Short mmCIF file of C-alpha atoms and ligand atoms in Angstrom, two decimals:
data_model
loop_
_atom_site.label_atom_id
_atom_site.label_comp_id
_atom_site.label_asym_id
_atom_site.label_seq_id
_atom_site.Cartn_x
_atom_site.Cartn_y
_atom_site.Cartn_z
CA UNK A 1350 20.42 -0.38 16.47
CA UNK A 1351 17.23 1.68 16.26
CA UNK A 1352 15.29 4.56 14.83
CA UNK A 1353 14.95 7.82 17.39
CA UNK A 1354 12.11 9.13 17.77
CA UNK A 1355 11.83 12.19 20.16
CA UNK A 1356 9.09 13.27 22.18
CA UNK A 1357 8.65 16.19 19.51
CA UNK A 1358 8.86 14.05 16.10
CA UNK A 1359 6.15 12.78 13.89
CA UNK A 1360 6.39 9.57 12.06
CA UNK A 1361 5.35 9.03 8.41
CA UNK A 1362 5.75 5.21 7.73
CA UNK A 1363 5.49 4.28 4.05
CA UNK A 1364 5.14 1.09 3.14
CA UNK A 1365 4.49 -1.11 0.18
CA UNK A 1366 4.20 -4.74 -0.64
CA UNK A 1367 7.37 -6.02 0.91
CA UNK A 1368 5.73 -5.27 4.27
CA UNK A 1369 3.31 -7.91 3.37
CA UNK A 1370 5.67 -10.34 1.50
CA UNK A 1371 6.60 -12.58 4.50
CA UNK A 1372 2.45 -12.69 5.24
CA UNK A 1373 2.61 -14.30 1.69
CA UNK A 1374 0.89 -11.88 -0.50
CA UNK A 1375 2.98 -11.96 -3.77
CA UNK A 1376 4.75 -8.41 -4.30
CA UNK A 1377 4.33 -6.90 -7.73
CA UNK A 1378 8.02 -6.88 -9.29
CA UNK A 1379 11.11 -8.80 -8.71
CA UNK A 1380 11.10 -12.73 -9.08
CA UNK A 1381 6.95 -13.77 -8.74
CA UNK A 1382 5.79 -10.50 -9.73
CA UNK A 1383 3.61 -11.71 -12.98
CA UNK A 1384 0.50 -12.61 -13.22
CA UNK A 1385 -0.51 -15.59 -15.37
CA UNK A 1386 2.47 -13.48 -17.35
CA UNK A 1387 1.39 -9.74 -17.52
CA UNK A 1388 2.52 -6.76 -15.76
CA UNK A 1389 0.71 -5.08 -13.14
CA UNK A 1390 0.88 -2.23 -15.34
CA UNK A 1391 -1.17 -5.12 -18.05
CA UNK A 1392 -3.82 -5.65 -15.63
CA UNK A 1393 -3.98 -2.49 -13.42
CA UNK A 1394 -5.10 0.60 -15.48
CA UNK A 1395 -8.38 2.14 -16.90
CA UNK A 1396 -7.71 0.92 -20.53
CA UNK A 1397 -7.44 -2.63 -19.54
CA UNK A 1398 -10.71 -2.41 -17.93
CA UNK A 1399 -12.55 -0.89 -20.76
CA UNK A 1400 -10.53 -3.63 -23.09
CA UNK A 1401 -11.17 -6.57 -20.92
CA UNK A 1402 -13.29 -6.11 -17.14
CA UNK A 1403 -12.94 -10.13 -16.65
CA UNK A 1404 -9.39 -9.99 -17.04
CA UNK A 1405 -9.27 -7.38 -14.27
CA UNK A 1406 -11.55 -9.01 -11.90
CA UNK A 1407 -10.12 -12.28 -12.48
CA UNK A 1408 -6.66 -10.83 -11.44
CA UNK A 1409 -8.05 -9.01 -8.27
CA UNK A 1410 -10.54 -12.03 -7.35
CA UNK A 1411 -7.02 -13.77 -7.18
CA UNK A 1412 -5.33 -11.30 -5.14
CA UNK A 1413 -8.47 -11.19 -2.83
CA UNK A 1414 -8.27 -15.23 -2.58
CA UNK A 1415 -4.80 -14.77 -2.06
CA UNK A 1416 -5.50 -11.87 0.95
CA UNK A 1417 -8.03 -13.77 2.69
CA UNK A 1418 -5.68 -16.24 4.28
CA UNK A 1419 -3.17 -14.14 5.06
CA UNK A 1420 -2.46 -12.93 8.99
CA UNK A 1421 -0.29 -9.87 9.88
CA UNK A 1422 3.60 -10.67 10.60
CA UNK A 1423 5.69 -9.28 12.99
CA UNK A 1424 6.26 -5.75 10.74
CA UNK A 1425 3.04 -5.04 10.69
CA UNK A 1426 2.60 -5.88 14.69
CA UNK A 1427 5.53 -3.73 15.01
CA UNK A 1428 4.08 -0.74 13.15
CA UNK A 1429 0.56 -1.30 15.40
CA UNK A 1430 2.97 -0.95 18.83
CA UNK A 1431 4.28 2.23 17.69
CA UNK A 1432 1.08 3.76 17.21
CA UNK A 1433 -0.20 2.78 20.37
CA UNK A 1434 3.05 4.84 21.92
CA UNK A 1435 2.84 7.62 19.43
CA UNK A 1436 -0.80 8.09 18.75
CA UNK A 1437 -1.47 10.94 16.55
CA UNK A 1438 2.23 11.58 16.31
CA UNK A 1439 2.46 9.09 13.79
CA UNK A 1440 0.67 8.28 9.95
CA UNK A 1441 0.93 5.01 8.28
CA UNK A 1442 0.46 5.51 4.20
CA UNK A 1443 0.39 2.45 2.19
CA UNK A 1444 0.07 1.41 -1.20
CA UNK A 1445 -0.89 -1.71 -0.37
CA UNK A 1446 -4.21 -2.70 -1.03
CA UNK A 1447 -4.55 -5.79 1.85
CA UNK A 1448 -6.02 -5.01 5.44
CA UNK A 1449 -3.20 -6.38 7.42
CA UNK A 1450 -1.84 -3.39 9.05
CA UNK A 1451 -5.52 -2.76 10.22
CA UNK A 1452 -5.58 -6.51 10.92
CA UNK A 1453 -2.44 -6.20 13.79
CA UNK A 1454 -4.05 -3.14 15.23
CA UNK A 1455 -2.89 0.11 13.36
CA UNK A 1456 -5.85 2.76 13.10
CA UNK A 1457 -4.09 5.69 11.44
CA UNK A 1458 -3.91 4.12 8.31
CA UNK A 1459 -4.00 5.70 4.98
CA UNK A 1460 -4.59 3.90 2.08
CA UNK A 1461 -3.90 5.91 -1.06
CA UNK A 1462 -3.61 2.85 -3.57
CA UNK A 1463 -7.20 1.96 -2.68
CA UNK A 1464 -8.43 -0.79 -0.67
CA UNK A 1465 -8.77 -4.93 -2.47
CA UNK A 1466 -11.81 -5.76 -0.24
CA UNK A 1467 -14.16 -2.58 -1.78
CA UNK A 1468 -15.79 -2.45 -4.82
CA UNK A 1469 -17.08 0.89 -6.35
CA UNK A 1470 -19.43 1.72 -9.46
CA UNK A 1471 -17.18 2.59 -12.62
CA UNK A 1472 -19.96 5.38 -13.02
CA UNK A 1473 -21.78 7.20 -10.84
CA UNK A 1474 -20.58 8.65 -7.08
CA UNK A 1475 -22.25 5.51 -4.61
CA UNK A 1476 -19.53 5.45 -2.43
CA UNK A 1477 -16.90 2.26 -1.62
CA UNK A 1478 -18.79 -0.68 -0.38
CA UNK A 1479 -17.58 -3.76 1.55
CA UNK A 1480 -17.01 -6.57 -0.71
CA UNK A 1481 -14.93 -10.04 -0.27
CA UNK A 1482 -16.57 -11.37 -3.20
CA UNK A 1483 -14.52 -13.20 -6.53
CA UNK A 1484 -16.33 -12.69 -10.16
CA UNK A 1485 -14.32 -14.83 -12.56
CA UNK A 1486 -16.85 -14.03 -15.67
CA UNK A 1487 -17.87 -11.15 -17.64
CA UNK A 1488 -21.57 -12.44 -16.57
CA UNK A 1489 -20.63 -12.46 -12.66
CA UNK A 1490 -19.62 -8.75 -12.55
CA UNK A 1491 -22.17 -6.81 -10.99
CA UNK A 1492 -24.08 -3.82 -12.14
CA UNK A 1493 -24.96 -1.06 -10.46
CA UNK A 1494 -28.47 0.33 -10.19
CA UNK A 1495 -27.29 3.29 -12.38
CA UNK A 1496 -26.40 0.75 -15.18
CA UNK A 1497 -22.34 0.67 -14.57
CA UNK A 1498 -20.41 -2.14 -13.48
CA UNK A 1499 -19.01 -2.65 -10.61
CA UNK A 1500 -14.88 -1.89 -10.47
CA UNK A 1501 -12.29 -2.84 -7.83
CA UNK A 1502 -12.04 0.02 -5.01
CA UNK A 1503 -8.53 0.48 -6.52
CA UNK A 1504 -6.33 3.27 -7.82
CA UNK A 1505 -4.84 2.45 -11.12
CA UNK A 1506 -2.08 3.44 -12.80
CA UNK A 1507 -3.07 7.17 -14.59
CA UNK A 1508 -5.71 7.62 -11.78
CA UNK A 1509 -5.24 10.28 -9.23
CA UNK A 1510 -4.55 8.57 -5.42
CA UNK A 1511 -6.71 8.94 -2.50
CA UNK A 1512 -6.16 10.66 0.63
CA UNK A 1513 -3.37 12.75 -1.24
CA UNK A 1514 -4.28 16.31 0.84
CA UNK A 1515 -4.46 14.27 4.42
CA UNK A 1516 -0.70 13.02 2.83
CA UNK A 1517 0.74 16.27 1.98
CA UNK A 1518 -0.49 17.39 5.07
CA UNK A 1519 1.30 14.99 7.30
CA UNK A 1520 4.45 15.09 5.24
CA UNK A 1521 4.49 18.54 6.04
CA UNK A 1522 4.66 17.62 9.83
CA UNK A 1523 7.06 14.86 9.41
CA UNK A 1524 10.56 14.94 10.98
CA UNK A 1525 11.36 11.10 10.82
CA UNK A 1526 10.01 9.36 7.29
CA UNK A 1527 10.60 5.84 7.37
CA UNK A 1528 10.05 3.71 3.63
CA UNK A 1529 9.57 0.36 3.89
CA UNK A 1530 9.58 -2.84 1.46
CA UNK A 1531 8.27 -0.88 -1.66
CA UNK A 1532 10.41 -0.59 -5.22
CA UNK A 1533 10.50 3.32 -5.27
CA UNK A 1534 9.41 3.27 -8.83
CA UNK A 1535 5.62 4.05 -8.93
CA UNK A 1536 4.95 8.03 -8.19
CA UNK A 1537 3.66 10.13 -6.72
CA UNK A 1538 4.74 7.96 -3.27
CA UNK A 1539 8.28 7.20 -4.76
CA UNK A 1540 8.91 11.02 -4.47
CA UNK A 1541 7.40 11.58 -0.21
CA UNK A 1542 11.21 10.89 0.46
CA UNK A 1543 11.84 14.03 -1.23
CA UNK A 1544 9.55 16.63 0.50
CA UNK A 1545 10.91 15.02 3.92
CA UNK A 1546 14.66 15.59 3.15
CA UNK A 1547 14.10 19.37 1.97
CA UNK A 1548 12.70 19.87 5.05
CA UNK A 1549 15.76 18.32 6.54
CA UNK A 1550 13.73 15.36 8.25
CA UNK A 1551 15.35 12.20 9.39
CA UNK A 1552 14.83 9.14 6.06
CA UNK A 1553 14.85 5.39 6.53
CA UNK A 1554 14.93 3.08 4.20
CA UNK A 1555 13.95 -1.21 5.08
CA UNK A 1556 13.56 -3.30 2.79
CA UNK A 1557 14.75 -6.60 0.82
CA UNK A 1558 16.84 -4.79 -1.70
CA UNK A 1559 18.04 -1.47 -2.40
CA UNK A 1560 14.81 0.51 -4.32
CA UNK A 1561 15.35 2.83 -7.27
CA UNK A 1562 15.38 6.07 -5.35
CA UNK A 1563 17.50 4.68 -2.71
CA UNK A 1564 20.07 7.59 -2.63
CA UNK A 1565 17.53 9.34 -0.97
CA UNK A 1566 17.70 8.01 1.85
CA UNK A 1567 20.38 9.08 4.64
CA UNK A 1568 19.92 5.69 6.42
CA UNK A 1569 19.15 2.40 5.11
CA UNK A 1570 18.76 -1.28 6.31
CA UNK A 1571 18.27 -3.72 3.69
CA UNK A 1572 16.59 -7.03 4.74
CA UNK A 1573 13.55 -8.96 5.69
CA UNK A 1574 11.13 -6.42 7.33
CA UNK A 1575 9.31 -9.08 9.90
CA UNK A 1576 13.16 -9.15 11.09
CA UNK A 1577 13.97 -6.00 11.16
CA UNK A 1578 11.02 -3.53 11.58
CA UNK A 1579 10.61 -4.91 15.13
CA UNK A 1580 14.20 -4.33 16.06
CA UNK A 1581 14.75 -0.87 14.19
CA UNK A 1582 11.19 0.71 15.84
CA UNK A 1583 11.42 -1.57 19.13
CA UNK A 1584 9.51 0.02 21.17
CA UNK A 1585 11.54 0.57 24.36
CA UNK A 1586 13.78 2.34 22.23
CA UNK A 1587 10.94 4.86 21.33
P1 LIG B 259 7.03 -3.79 -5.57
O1 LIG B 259 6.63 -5.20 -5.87
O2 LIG B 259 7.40 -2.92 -6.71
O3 LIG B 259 8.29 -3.78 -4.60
C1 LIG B 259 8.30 -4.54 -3.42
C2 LIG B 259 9.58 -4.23 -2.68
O4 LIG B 259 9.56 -4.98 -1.47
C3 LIG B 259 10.87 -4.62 -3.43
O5 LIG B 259 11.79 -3.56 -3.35
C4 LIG B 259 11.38 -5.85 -2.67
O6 LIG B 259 12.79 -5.89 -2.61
C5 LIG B 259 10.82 -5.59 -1.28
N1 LIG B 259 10.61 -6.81 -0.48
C6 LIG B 259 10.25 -8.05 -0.90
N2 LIG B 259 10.13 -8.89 0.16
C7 LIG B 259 10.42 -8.16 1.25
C8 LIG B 259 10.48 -8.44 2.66
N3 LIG B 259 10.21 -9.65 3.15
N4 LIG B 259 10.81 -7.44 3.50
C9 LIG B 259 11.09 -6.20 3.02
N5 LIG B 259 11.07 -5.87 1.71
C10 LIG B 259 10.73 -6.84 0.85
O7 LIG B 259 5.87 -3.16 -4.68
P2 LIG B 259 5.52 -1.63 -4.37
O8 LIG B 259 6.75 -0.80 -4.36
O9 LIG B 259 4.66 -1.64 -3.18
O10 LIG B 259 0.02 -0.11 -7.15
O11 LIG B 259 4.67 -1.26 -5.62
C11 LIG B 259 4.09 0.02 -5.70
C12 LIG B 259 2.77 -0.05 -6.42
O12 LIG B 259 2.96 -0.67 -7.69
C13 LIG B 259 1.74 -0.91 -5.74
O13 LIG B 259 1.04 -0.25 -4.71
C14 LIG B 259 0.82 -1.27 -6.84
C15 LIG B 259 1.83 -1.54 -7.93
O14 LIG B 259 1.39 -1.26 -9.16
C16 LIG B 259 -1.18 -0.27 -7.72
O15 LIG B 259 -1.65 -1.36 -7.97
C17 LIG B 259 -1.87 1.00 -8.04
#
């Protein structure tokens, strides 16, 4: 059992945060997915940071404390493998906001849900900085020297995604799009699947359970991905 890729194929390898579930960073839906009981729709958008900012940075100074202890696992190893074989033949996009694929070695990583360890002014154009930091107050989050405070480095729901012309780019040179461990309900990345299969590209779904858009996908293994990520992309079947 494996994936084929040819010497002429590129690789576009979605994930979400099933790939980091067995690292134990808490996925968003399903059982576990609330947060001191809201959403991550609640917690994750521009008019809950204008309503409440400590609410916000209290929920991502959790999912930073959460982050910090957590190692790669053997999907993300996996994925880091691959590259190495494929080089610029192959894209990882995420939506996951954790480090880990950079963590087991993976360099062609695009992150177009943002990134947990950056902060960014809510104002003015001071680019992403590094930032590990938890504020658990409205009197802890940081201003800028522009007068705005400080915001996660994240893409909430209603914003526009980053990276999304590098994306469309590579899913235009995609011929095998493999999807793994995310819900297929949160757009635009629930609808990659799409462009890939009018293009007549090979589609993979792995993952715990079957996701939303599911139908999409000509092939599909459902099940841990530390099991089977390193089985379906083994690399001496590459
Ligand atoms: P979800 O929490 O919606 O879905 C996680 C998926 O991973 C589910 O389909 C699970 O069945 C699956 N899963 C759980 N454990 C797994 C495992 N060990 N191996 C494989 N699959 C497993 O997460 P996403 O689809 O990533 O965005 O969510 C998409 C976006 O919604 C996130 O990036 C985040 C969230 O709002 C922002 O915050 C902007």
């Amino acid at each position: 059992m494996a994936i084929d890729v040819g010497e002429s194929d590129f690789l576009f390898v979605l994930t979400g945060a099933g790939v980091s579930a067995e690292s134990g960073i808490p996925t968003f839906r399903g059982a576990g997915g609330l947060w001191e009981g809201y959403r991550i729709e609640e917690v994750a958008c521009p008019e809950a940071w204008e309503a409440d900012p400590e609410l916000v940075w209290k929920f991502y100074s959790w999912r930073r404390q959460k982050a910090l202890a957590c190692r790669p696992n053997p999907a993300h190893v996996a994925l880091a493998e691959v590259e190495k074989r494929l080089g610029e033949r192959m894209v990882i996009c995420t939506q996951n906001v954790d480090e880990l694929h950079e963590a087991a070695g993976s360099r062609r990583v695009l992150h177009m849900h943002g990134r947990l360890f950056q902060s960014r002014c809510e104002k003015c154009e001071r680019p992403p900085f590094p930032d590990t930091n938890s504020y658990e107050t409205l009197a802890a989050i940081p201003r800028c020297a522009c007068g705005g405070r400080i915001r996660p480095h994240i893409c909430w729901f209603g914003e526009v995604p980053f990276h999304m012309e590098e994306i469309f780019a590579a899913l235009g040179r995609t011929t095998v799009f493999v999807s793994i461990g995310t819900s297929g309900v949160v757009y635009p990345a629930a609808a990659f699947v799409q462009s890939v299969r009018a293009r007549c590209g090979k589609t993979v779904y792995i993952g715990l359970e079957a996701p939303e858009n599911l139908p999409l996908f000509a092939e599909r293994y459902l099940g841990k991905a530390g099991e089977l990520v390193p089985r379906l992309l083994a690399i001496s079947d590459l």
